[in-house]
Amino acid sequence: MTHDSALERLRGGAEPRNHDARTIAALTANPGCARRGIMDAAGVDKDAVARRLGFPAPFGQSQFAITRGNAFEAQVKADGCAELLTLLRDRLGLDVPEVAYDDLEVVAGNESRELRHARTRRLLERALSSGEGTLFDHPLLRLDIAGQPAYLEPDVIAFQLGGRFHIIEIKSFAVIDGQAEPEQVAAAARQSAVYVLALRRLLEELGAPAERVSHEVFLVCPENFSNRPTATPLDVRPQLAVLGRQLARLTRVEQIVGGLPDDLTFELEAEELPDAVRTVEARYAPECMASCEMAFFCRDEARACGGTGVLGKAVRDDLGGVDSIGTALALADGSLDPSPDLAETAERLRTAARLRREALTA
Ligand code: SF4
């Protein structure tokens, strides 16, 4: 069976689900999870699978947050991005000269993704050769994910300055006294890295060096409970490195497929769906709750088998090869003799248990 037909069988014949920047960025949140890797590579609708298994994940923004986000974005982009340009010039001290603004969202009333992507290519090619164009709104980019082209939702601006492109991401979460919620900033950095990578791939296709897309992106958010925008530069090199590794791993998904039963399918109507999902190894961690549609199912499974992953990635990594909480407790109270490779971990667990006893006694 070919690789493509194996992936089609895993999807149960359904159409592959498209990725977007959020789903691609989420791949980097738990790169070691074979279950997620295989489901994403096959384009399985994880949300539908989770619902069918009785573990729906309440993902997505509230209507209020969406409306607020849209209003803020419209404000920043009004009048050819007037407010955005003021920000870039004044706050960041950037010398932005004469400005040209191209909105790539609709091509002559036709919104097909292929046409919009072709127009993005054309305008960026012109910008590369002539330096023309400053702000490219809604560029439609494309990235290959496990051999499937993924079009990326256009909610960013590509900004050209001095022959280099920067990604500008507009988010509606607030920056208060110069600080924003770290998790939201981290998620924005991961998503921006996806755009940087996709724009780099496009420039390479056009014969330009990838470095002409900067690893520094600008995050534009409302400031201090007002609607006034503020811009913060973000270095996304760490996120780019993780993303590159994870995408490379996805292309080797054939190896995971090769180790699975020949008749395995995630077909939604199949009675064996729960068993089929459990066949593929997962690496649950609490971080999954913010990034994967399968999180409630995997958490339930991890709790039932007492896996150390439910205590968080840091604890799981600290415990090395100890996979279950029961084993960790038995090593800690000395009722289980450790194998040689777990001797050091067992020693640390016994020390921790002793310190806990002493603290409780004191
Ligand atoms: S929720 Fe499950 S499938 Fe998704 S990344 Fe976590 S362990 Fe893997």
PDB file of N, CA, C and O in Angstrom, residues 2-73:
ATOM      1  N   THR A   2       0.535   2.246  -0.840  1.00  0.00           N
ATOM      2  CA  THR A   2       1.380   3.445  -0.881  1.00  0.00           C
ATOM      3  C   THR A   2       1.147   4.274   0.375  1.00  0.00           C
ATOM      4  O   THR A   2       0.155   4.105   1.079  1.00  0.00           O
ATOM      5  N   HIS A   3       2.105   5.197   0.589  1.00  0.00           N
ATOM      6  CA  HIS A   3       2.017   6.071   1.756  1.00  0.00           C
ATOM      7  C   HIS A   3       0.708   6.873   1.705  1.00  0.00           C
ATOM      8  O   HIS A   3      -0.035   6.954   2.688  1.00  0.00           O
ATOM      9  N   ASP A   4       0.399   7.446   0.518  1.00  0.00           N
ATOM     10  CA  ASP A   4      -0.811   8.274   0.406  1.00  0.00           C
ATOM     11  C   ASP A   4      -2.075   7.475   0.684  1.00  0.00           C
ATOM     12  O   ASP A   4      -2.982   7.953   1.359  1.00  0.00           O
ATOM     13  N   SER A   5      -2.122   6.233   0.144  1.00  0.00           N
ATOM     14  CA  SER A   5      -3.364   5.475   0.362  1.00  0.00           C
ATOM     15  C   SER A   5      -3.452   5.021   1.822  1.00  0.00           C
ATOM     16  O   SER A   5      -4.549   4.880   2.367  1.00  0.00           O
ATOM     17  N   ALA A   6      -2.301   4.821   2.492  1.00  0.00           N
ATOM     18  CA  ALA A   6      -2.349   4.480   3.921  1.00  0.00           C
ATOM     19  C   ALA A   6      -2.928   5.649   4.713  1.00  0.00           C
ATOM     20  O   ALA A   6      -3.755   5.468   5.606  1.00  0.00           O
ATOM     21  N   LEU A   7      -2.518   6.865   4.355  1.00  0.00           N
ATOM     22  CA  LEU A   7      -3.042   8.037   5.068  1.00  0.00           C
ATOM     23  C   LEU A   7      -4.537   8.204   4.783  1.00  0.00           C
ATOM     24  O   LEU A   7      -5.320   8.575   5.663  1.00  0.00           O
ATOM     25  N   GLU A   8      -4.927   7.910   3.543  1.00  0.00           N
ATOM     26  CA  GLU A   8      -6.349   8.017   3.188  1.00  0.00           C
ATOM     27  C   GLU A   8      -7.166   7.000   4.000  1.00  0.00           C
ATOM     28  O   GLU A   8      -8.243   7.303   4.499  1.00  0.00           O
ATOM     29  N   ARG A   9      -6.613   5.782   4.153  1.00  0.00           N
ATOM     30  CA  ARG A   9      -7.309   4.756   4.942  1.00  0.00           C
ATOM     31  C   ARG A   9      -7.451   5.218   6.398  1.00  0.00           C
ATOM     32  O   ARG A   9      -8.493   5.059   7.021  1.00  0.00           O
ATOM     33  N   LEU A  10      -6.397   5.845   6.928  1.00  0.00           N
ATOM     34  CA  LEU A  10      -6.480   6.333   8.305  1.00  0.00           C
ATOM     35  C   LEU A  10      -7.586   7.376   8.458  1.00  0.00           C
ATOM     36  O   LEU A  10      -8.269   7.447   9.470  1.00  0.00           O
ATOM     37  N   ARG A  11      -7.785   8.183   7.414  1.00  0.00           N
ATOM     38  CA  ARG A  11      -8.855   9.195   7.463  1.00  0.00           C
ATOM     39  C   ARG A  11     -10.225   8.579   7.246  1.00  0.00           C
ATOM     40  O   ARG A  11     -11.235   9.274   7.307  1.00  0.00           O
ATOM     41  N   GLY A  12     -10.267   7.308   6.944  1.00  0.00           N
ATOM     42  CA  GLY A  12     -11.539   6.655   6.660  1.00  0.00           C
ATOM     43  C   GLY A  12     -12.162   7.199   5.392  1.00  0.00           C
ATOM     44  O   GLY A  12     -13.388   7.277   5.275  1.00  0.00           O
ATOM     45  N   GLY A  13     -11.345   7.617   4.420  1.00  0.00           N
ATOM     46  CA  GLY A  13     -11.862   8.093   3.134  1.00  0.00           C
ATOM     47  C   GLY A  13     -12.326   9.541   3.165  1.00  0.00           C
ATOM     48  O   GLY A  13     -12.683  10.098   2.133  1.00  0.00           O
ATOM     49  N   ALA A  14     -12.304  10.186   4.342  1.00  0.00           N
ATOM     50  CA  ALA A  14     -12.756  11.587   4.415  1.00  0.00           C
ATOM     51  C   ALA A  14     -11.717  12.497   3.761  1.00  0.00           C
ATOM     52  O   ALA A  14     -10.558  12.124   3.588  1.00  0.00           O
ATOM     53  N   GLU A  15     -12.174  13.709   3.379  1.00  0.00           N
ATOM     54  CA  GLU A  15     -11.255  14.698   2.809  1.00  0.00           C
ATOM     55  C   GLU A  15     -10.223  15.102   3.870  1.00  0.00           C
ATOM     56  O   GLU A  15     -10.568  15.216   5.052  1.00  0.00           O
ATOM     57  N   PRO A  16      -8.955  15.325   3.464  1.00  0.00           N
ATOM     58  CA  PRO A  16      -7.978  15.760   4.473  1.00  0.00           C
ATOM     59  C   PRO A  16      -8.341  17.140   5.004  1.00  0.00           C
ATOM     60  O   PRO A  16      -8.820  17.988   4.264  1.00  0.00           O
ATOM     61  N   ARG A  17      -8.122  17.322   6.285  1.00  0.00           N
ATOM     62  CA  ARG A  17      -8.424  18.599   6.900  1.00  0.00           C
ATOM     63  C   ARG A  17      -7.278  19.569   6.639  1.00  0.00           C
ATOM     64  O   ARG A  17      -6.112  19.195   6.756  1.00  0.00           O
ATOM     65  N   ASN A  18      -7.612  20.811   6.274  1.00  0.00           N
ATOM     66  CA  ASN A  18      -6.559  21.792   6.020  1.00  0.00           C
ATOM     67  C   ASN A  18      -5.917  22.270   7.308  1.00  0.00           C
ATOM     68  O   ASN A  18      -6.583  22.409   8.322  1.00  0.00           O
ATOM     69  N   HIS A  19      -4.638  22.535   7.230  1.00  0.00           N
ATOM     70  CA  HIS A  19      -3.966  23.160   8.371  1.00  0.00           C
ATOM     71  C   HIS A  19      -4.130  24.670   8.282  1.00  0.00           C
ATOM     72  O   HIS A  19      -4.389  25.219   7.216  1.00  0.00           O
ATOM     73  N   ASP A  20      -3.955  25.353   9.386  1.00  0.00           N
ATOM     74  CA  ASP A  20      -3.755  26.798   9.355  1.00  0.00           C
ATOM     75  C   ASP A  20      -2.602  27.102  10.304  1.00  0.00           C
ATOM     76  O   ASP A  20      -2.004  26.184  10.874  1.00  0.00           O
ATOM     77  N   ALA A  21      -2.297  28.400  10.446  1.00  0.00           N
ATOM     78  CA  ALA A  21      -1.111  28.728  11.256  1.00  0.00           C
ATOM     79  C   ALA A  21      -1.260  28.207  12.677  1.00  0.00           C
ATOM     80  O   ALA A  21      -0.289  27.767  13.290  1.00  0.00           O
ATOM     81  N   ARG A  22      -2.494  28.223  13.211  1.00  0.00           N
ATOM     82  CA  ARG A  22      -2.685  27.753  14.592  1.00  0.00           C
ATOM     83  C   ARG A  22      -2.387  26.256  14.696  1.00  0.00           C
ATOM     84  O   ARG A  22      -1.674  25.813  15.588  1.00  0.00           O
ATOM     85  N   THR A  23      -2.907  25.481  13.724  1.00  0.00           N
ATOM     86  CA  THR A  23      -2.694  24.037  13.831  1.00  0.00           C
ATOM     87  C   THR A  23      -1.231  23.677  13.557  1.00  0.00           C
ATOM     88  O   THR A  23      -0.689  22.775  14.176  1.00  0.00           O
ATOM     89  N   ILE A  24      -0.607  24.404  12.633  1.00  0.00           N
ATOM     90  CA  ILE A  24       0.807  24.105  12.362  1.00  0.00           C
ATOM     91  C   ILE A  24       1.659  24.486  13.573  1.00  0.00           C
ATOM     92  O   ILE A  24       2.537  23.739  14.006  1.00  0.00           O
ATOM     93  N   ALA A  25       1.334  25.657  14.157  1.00  0.00           N
ATOM     94  CA  ALA A  25       2.083  26.071  15.349  1.00  0.00           C
ATOM     95  C   ALA A  25       1.881  25.064  16.477  1.00  0.00           C
ATOM     96  O   ALA A  25       2.811  24.760  17.224  1.00  0.00           O
ATOM     97  N   ALA A  26       0.682  24.512  16.583  1.00  0.00           N
ATOM     98  CA  ALA A  26       0.390  23.576  17.665  1.00  0.00           C
ATOM     99  C   ALA A  26       1.205  22.288  17.533  1.00  0.00           C
ATOM    100  O   ALA A  26       1.462  21.600  18.526  1.00  0.00           O
ATOM    101  N   LEU A  27       1.634  21.967  16.320  1.00  0.00           N
ATOM    102  CA  LEU A  27       2.464  20.766  16.123  1.00  0.00           C
ATOM    103  C   LEU A  27       3.716  20.835  16.987  1.00  0.00           C
ATOM    104  O   LEU A  27       4.257  19.819  17.414  1.00  0.00           O
ATOM    105  N   THR A  28       4.184  22.061  17.208  1.00  0.00           N
ATOM    106  CA  THR A  28       5.439  22.206  17.940  1.00  0.00           C
ATOM    107  C   THR A  28       5.234  22.094  19.446  1.00  0.00           C
ATOM    108  O   THR A  28       6.196  22.027  20.191  1.00  0.00           O
ATOM    109  N   ALA A  29       3.974  22.106  19.889  1.00  0.00           N
ATOM    110  CA  ALA A  29       3.736  22.092  21.338  1.00  0.00           C
ATOM    111  C   ALA A  29       4.061  20.725  21.946  1.00  0.00           C
ATOM    112  O   ALA A  29       4.407  20.637  23.107  1.00  0.00           O
ATOM    113  N   ASN A  30       3.940  19.653  21.192  1.00  0.00           N
ATOM    114  CA  ASN A  30       4.221  18.318  21.723  1.00  0.00           C
ATOM    115  C   ASN A  30       4.820  17.461  20.603  1.00  0.00           C
ATOM    116  O   ASN A  30       4.189  16.537  20.107  1.00  0.00           O
ATOM    117  N   PRO A  31       6.063  17.790  20.209  1.00  0.00           N
ATOM    118  CA  PRO A  31       6.623  17.144  19.018  1.00  0.00           C
ATOM    119  C   PRO A  31       6.820  15.641  19.158  1.00  0.00           C
ATOM    120  O   PRO A  31       6.900  14.947  18.167  1.00  0.00           O
ATOM    121  N   GLY A  32       6.867  15.127  20.403  1.00  0.00           N
ATOM    122  CA  GLY A  32       7.149  13.698  20.559  1.00  0.00           C
ATOM    123  C   GLY A  32       5.916  12.817  20.494  1.00  0.00           C
ATOM    124  O   GLY A  32       6.019  11.605  20.684  1.00  0.00           O
ATOM    125  N   CYS A  33       4.739  13.372  20.222  1.00  0.00           N
ATOM    126  CA  CYS A  33       3.517  12.573  20.281  1.00  0.00           C
ATOM    127  C   CYS A  33       3.219  11.914  18.928  1.00  0.00           C
ATOM    128  O   CYS A  33       2.880  12.586  17.955  1.00  0.00           O
ATOM    129  N   ALA A  34       3.342  10.591  18.877  1.00  0.00           N
ATOM    130  CA  ALA A  34       3.093   9.870  17.616  1.00  0.00           C
ATOM    131  C   ALA A  34       1.619   9.962  17.225  1.00  0.00           C
ATOM    132  O   ALA A  34       1.292  10.031  16.042  1.00  0.00           O
ATOM    133  N   ARG A  35       0.737   9.958  18.222  1.00  0.00           N
ATOM    134  CA  ARG A  35      -0.707   9.997  17.907  1.00  0.00           C
ATOM    135  C   ARG A  35      -1.046  11.271  17.152  1.00  0.00           C
ATOM    136  O   ARG A  35      -1.669  11.246  16.107  1.00  0.00           O
ATOM    137  N   ARG A  36      -0.600  12.383  17.699  1.00  0.00           N
ATOM    138  CA  ARG A  36      -0.889  13.652  17.030  1.00  0.00           C
ATOM    139  C   ARG A  36      -0.185  13.701  15.666  1.00  0.00           C
ATOM    140  O   ARG A  36      -0.764  14.148  14.672  1.00  0.00           O
ATOM    141  N   GLY A  37       1.081  13.248  15.648  1.00  0.00           N
ATOM    142  CA  GLY A  37       1.853  13.294  14.410  1.00  0.00           C
ATOM    143  C   GLY A  37       1.139  12.568  13.283  1.00  0.00           C
ATOM    144  O   GLY A  37       1.006  13.087  12.182  1.00  0.00           O
ATOM    145  N   ILE A  38       0.639  11.370  13.579  1.00  0.00           N
ATOM    146  CA  ILE A  38       0.030  10.566  12.524  1.00  0.00           C
ATOM    147  C   ILE A  38      -1.339  11.132  12.126  1.00  0.00           C
ATOM    148  O   ILE A  38      -1.701  11.169  10.947  1.00  0.00           O
ATOM    149  N   MET A  39      -2.103  11.602  13.109  1.00  0.00           N
ATOM    150  CA  MET A  39      -3.423  12.141  12.787  1.00  0.00           C
ATOM    151  C   MET A  39      -3.285  13.421  11.957  1.00  0.00           C
ATOM    152  O   MET A  39      -4.042  13.646  11.005  1.00  0.00           O
ATOM    153  N   ASP A  40      -2.302  14.252  12.294  1.00  0.00           N
ATOM    154  CA  ASP A  40      -2.110  15.485  11.532  1.00  0.00           C
ATOM    155  C   ASP A  40      -1.564  15.195  10.142  1.00  0.00           C
ATOM    156  O   ASP A  40      -1.956  15.826   9.165  1.00  0.00           O
ATOM    157  N   ALA A  41      -0.642  14.237  10.061  1.00  0.00           N
ATOM    158  CA  ALA A  41      -0.079  13.924   8.748  1.00  0.00           C
ATOM    159  C   ALA A  41      -1.159  13.399   7.811  1.00  0.00           C
ATOM    160  O   ALA A  41      -1.167  13.698   6.619  1.00  0.00           O
ATOM    161  N   ALA A  42      -2.094  12.619   8.374  1.00  0.00           N
ATOM    162  CA  ALA A  42      -3.155  12.065   7.529  1.00  0.00           C
ATOM    163  C   ALA A  42      -4.267  13.092   7.281  1.00  0.00           C
ATOM    164  O   ALA A  42      -5.140  12.870   6.455  1.00  0.00           O
ATOM    165  N   GLY A  43      -4.216  14.221   7.992  1.00  0.00           N
ATOM    166  CA  GLY A  43      -5.281  15.224   7.839  1.00  0.00           C
ATOM    167  C   GLY A  43      -6.584  14.770   8.475  1.00  0.00           C
ATOM    168  O   GLY A  43      -7.677  15.128   8.027  1.00  0.00           O
ATOM    169  N   VAL A  44      -6.485  13.960   9.553  1.00  0.00           N
ATOM    170  CA  VAL A  44      -7.685  13.491  10.265  1.00  0.00           C
ATOM    171  C   VAL A  44      -8.323  14.677  10.995  1.00  0.00           C
ATOM    172  O   VAL A  44      -7.618  15.527  11.550  1.00  0.00           O
ATOM    173  N   ASP A  45      -9.641  14.743  10.989  1.00  0.00           N
ATOM    174  CA  ASP A  45     -10.355  15.798  11.703  1.00  0.00           C
ATOM    175  C   ASP A  45     -10.375  15.416  13.191  1.00  0.00           C
ATOM    176  O   ASP A  45     -11.267  14.708  13.660  1.00  0.00           O
ATOM    177  N   LYS A  46      -9.376  15.876  13.942  1.00  0.00           N
ATOM    178  CA  LYS A  46      -9.237  15.464  15.349  1.00  0.00           C
ATOM    179  C   LYS A  46     -10.413  15.937  16.192  1.00  0.00           C
ATOM    180  O   LYS A  46     -10.825  15.275  17.127  1.00  0.00           O
ATOM    181  N   ASP A  47     -10.936  17.096  15.829  1.00  0.00           N
ATOM    182  CA  ASP A  47     -12.072  17.629  16.576  1.00  0.00           C
ATOM    183  C   ASP A  47     -13.259  16.668  16.455  1.00  0.00           C
ATOM    184  O   ASP A  47     -13.904  16.325  17.462  1.00  0.00           O
ATOM    185  N   ALA A  48     -13.519  16.186  15.225  1.00  0.00           N
ATOM    186  CA  ALA A  48     -14.645  15.262  15.021  1.00  0.00           C
ATOM    187  C   ALA A  48     -14.383  13.940  15.744  1.00  0.00           C
ATOM    188  O   ALA A  48     -15.291  13.357  16.345  1.00  0.00           O
ATOM    189  N   VAL A  49     -13.132  13.459  15.708  1.00  0.00           N
ATOM    190  CA  VAL A  49     -12.798  12.199  16.393  1.00  0.00           C
ATOM    191  C   VAL A  49     -13.024  12.348  17.894  1.00  0.00           C
ATOM    192  O   VAL A  49     -13.648  11.497  18.538  1.00  0.00           O
ATOM    193  N   ALA A  50     -12.557  13.471  18.470  1.00  0.00           N
ATOM    194  CA  ALA A  50     -12.707  13.688  19.910  1.00  0.00           C
ATOM    195  C   ALA A  50     -14.188  13.737  20.290  1.00  0.00           C
ATOM    196  O   ALA A  50     -14.596  13.180  21.310  1.00  0.00           O
ATOM    197  N   ARG A  51     -14.988  14.392  19.459  1.00  0.00           N
ATOM    198  CA  ARG A  51     -16.429  14.470  19.767  1.00  0.00           C
ATOM    199  C   ARG A  51     -17.057  13.088  19.697  1.00  0.00           C
ATOM    200  O   ARG A  51     -17.861  12.706  20.530  1.00  0.00           O
ATOM    201  N   ARG A  52     -16.676  12.325  18.667  1.00  0.00           N
ATOM    202  CA  ARG A  52     -17.219  10.975  18.496  1.00  0.00           C
ATOM    203  C   ARG A  52     -16.841  10.076  19.678  1.00  0.00           C
ATOM    204  O   ARG A  52     -17.599   9.193  20.072  1.00  0.00           O
ATOM    205  N   LEU A  53     -15.674  10.325  20.260  1.00  0.00           N
ATOM    206  CA  LEU A  53     -15.215   9.519  21.405  1.00  0.00           C
ATOM    207  C   LEU A  53     -15.840   9.993  22.718  1.00  0.00           C
ATOM    208  O   LEU A  53     -15.616   9.399  23.767  1.00  0.00           O
ATOM    209  N   GLY A  54     -16.607  11.075  22.646  1.00  0.00           N
ATOM    210  CA  GLY A  54     -17.256  11.596  23.854  1.00  0.00           C
ATOM    211  C   GLY A  54     -16.366  12.539  24.649  1.00  0.00           C
ATOM    212  O   GLY A  54     -16.604  12.782  25.824  1.00  0.00           O
ATOM    213  N   PHE A  55     -15.310  13.074  24.008  1.00  0.00           N
ATOM    214  CA  PHE A  55     -14.402  13.992  24.700  1.00  0.00           C
ATOM    215  C   PHE A  55     -14.207  15.278  23.885  1.00  0.00           C
ATOM    216  O   PHE A  55     -13.090  15.576  23.456  1.00  0.00           O
ATOM    217  N   PRO A  56     -15.288  16.031  23.635  1.00  0.00           N
ATOM    218  CA  PRO A  56     -15.114  17.251  22.818  1.00  0.00           C
ATOM    219  C   PRO A  56     -14.242  18.266  23.543  1.00  0.00           C
ATOM    220  O   PRO A  56     -14.278  18.350  24.774  1.00  0.00           O
ATOM    221  N   ALA A  57     -13.425  18.983  22.782  1.00  0.00           N
ATOM    222  CA  ALA A  57     -12.563  20.005  23.385  1.00  0.00           C
ATOM    223  C   ALA A  57     -13.125  21.371  23.034  1.00  0.00           C
ATOM    224  O   ALA A  57     -13.288  21.674  21.849  1.00  0.00           O
ATOM    225  N   PRO A  58     -13.426  22.185  24.032  1.00  0.00           N
ATOM    226  CA  PRO A  58     -14.017  23.487  23.743  1.00  0.00           C
ATOM    227  C   PRO A  58     -12.974  24.476  23.244  1.00  0.00           C
ATOM    228  O   PRO A  58     -12.534  25.350  23.972  1.00  0.00           O
ATOM    229  N   PHE A  59     -12.547  24.286  21.988  1.00  0.00           N
ATOM    230  CA  PHE A  59     -11.539  25.195  21.430  1.00  0.00           C
ATOM    231  C   PHE A  59     -12.194  26.378  20.749  1.00  0.00           C
ATOM    232  O   PHE A  59     -13.368  26.337  20.415  1.00  0.00           O
ATOM    233  N   GLY A  60     -11.432  27.393  20.486  1.00  0.00           N
ATOM    234  CA  GLY A  60     -11.931  28.540  19.730  1.00  0.00           C
ATOM    235  C   GLY A  60     -12.263  29.703  20.653  1.00  0.00           C
ATOM    236  O   GLY A  60     -12.508  29.544  21.837  1.00  0.00           O
ATOM    237  N   GLN A  61     -12.250  30.885  20.053  1.00  0.00           N
ATOM    238  CA  GLN A  61     -12.511  32.091  20.841  1.00  0.00           C
ATOM    239  C   GLN A  61     -14.009  32.306  21.014  1.00  0.00           C
ATOM    240  O   GLN A  61     -14.813  31.833  20.211  1.00  0.00           O
ATOM    241  N   SER A  62     -14.383  33.035  22.060  1.00  0.00           N
ATOM    242  CA  SER A  62     -15.787  33.396  22.236  1.00  0.00           C
ATOM    243  C   SER A  62     -16.163  34.419  21.162  1.00  0.00           C
ATOM    244  O   SER A  62     -15.287  35.085  20.587  1.00  0.00           O
ATOM    245  N   GLN A  63     -17.469  34.549  20.906  1.00  0.00           N
ATOM    246  CA  GLN A  63     -17.926  35.503  19.903  1.00  0.00           C
ATOM    247  C   GLN A  63     -17.482  36.913  20.294  1.00  0.00           C
ATOM    248  O   GLN A  63     -17.084  37.714  19.450  1.00  0.00           O
ATOM    249  N   PHE A  64     -17.516  37.196  21.612  1.00  0.00           N
ATOM    250  CA  PHE A  64     -17.114  38.525  22.083  1.00  0.00           C
ATOM    251  C   PHE A  64     -15.645  38.798  21.712  1.00  0.00           C
ATOM    252  O   PHE A  64     -15.303  39.856  21.192  1.00  0.00           O
ATOM    253  N   ALA A  65     -14.785  37.789  21.967  1.00  0.00           N
ATOM    254  CA  ALA A  65     -13.350  37.970  21.688  1.00  0.00           C
ATOM    255  C   ALA A  65     -13.111  38.146  20.184  1.00  0.00           C
ATOM    256  O   ALA A  65     -12.278  38.950  19.760  1.00  0.00           O
ATOM    257  N   ILE A  66     -13.889  37.391  19.372  1.00  0.00           N
ATOM    258  CA  ILE A  66     -13.719  37.500  17.919  1.00  0.00           C
ATOM    259  C   ILE A  66     -14.116  38.898  17.454  1.00  0.00           C
ATOM    260  O   ILE A  66     -13.394  39.551  16.686  1.00  0.00           O
ATOM    261  N   THR A  67     -15.267  39.388  17.943  1.00  0.00           N
ATOM    262  CA  THR A  67     -15.752  40.713  17.532  1.00  0.00           C
ATOM    263  C   THR A  67     -14.743  41.782  17.964  1.00  0.00           C
ATOM    264  O   THR A  67     -14.396  42.676  17.193  1.00  0.00           O
ATOM    265  N   ARG A  68     -14.239  41.655  19.196  1.00  0.00           N
ATOM    266  CA  ARG A  68     -13.275  42.639  19.703  1.00  0.00           C
ATOM    267  C   ARG A  68     -11.997  42.608  18.853  1.00  0.00           C
ATOM    268  O   ARG A  68     -11.458  43.643  18.477  1.00  0.00           O
ATOM    269  N   GLY A  69     -11.546  41.396  18.538  1.00  0.00           N
ATOM    270  CA  GLY A  69     -10.327  41.248  17.745  1.00  0.00           C
ATOM    271  C   GLY A  69     -10.491  41.857  16.358  1.00  0.00           C
ATOM    272  O   GLY A  69      -9.608  42.575  15.878  1.00  0.00           O
ATOM    273  N   ASN A  70     -11.645  41.594  15.730  1.00  0.00           N
ATOM    274  CA  ASN A  70     -11.881  42.132  14.384  1.00  0.00           C
ATOM    275  C   ASN A  70     -11.922  43.652  14.404  1.00  0.00           C
ATOM    276  O   ASN A  70     -11.384  44.314  13.507  1.00  0.00           O
ATOM    277  N   ALA A  71     -12.566  44.217  15.450  1.00  0.00           N
ATOM    278  CA  ALA A  71     -12.689  45.682  15.529  1.00  0.00           C
ATOM    279  C   ALA A  71     -11.305  46.307  15.708  1.00  0.00           C
ATOM    280  O   ALA A  71     -10.971  47.314  15.070  1.00  0.00           O
ATOM    281  N   PHE A  72     -10.453  45.685  16.549  1.00  0.00           N
ATOM    282  CA  PHE A  72      -9.115  46.231  16.792  1.00  0.00           C
ATOM    283  C   PHE A  72      -8.278  46.163  15.513  1.00  0.00           C
ATOM    284  O   PHE A  72      -7.599  47.123  15.140  1.00  0.00           O
ATOM    285  N   GLU A  73      -8.374  45.034  14.818  1.00  0.00           N
ATOM    286  CA  GLU A  73      -7.602  44.878  13.586  1.00  0.00           C
ATOM    287  C   GLU A  73      -8.038  45.910  12.541  1.00  0.00           C
ATOM    288  O   GLU A  73      -7.205  46.533  11.874  1.00  0.00           O
TER     289      GLU A  73
END
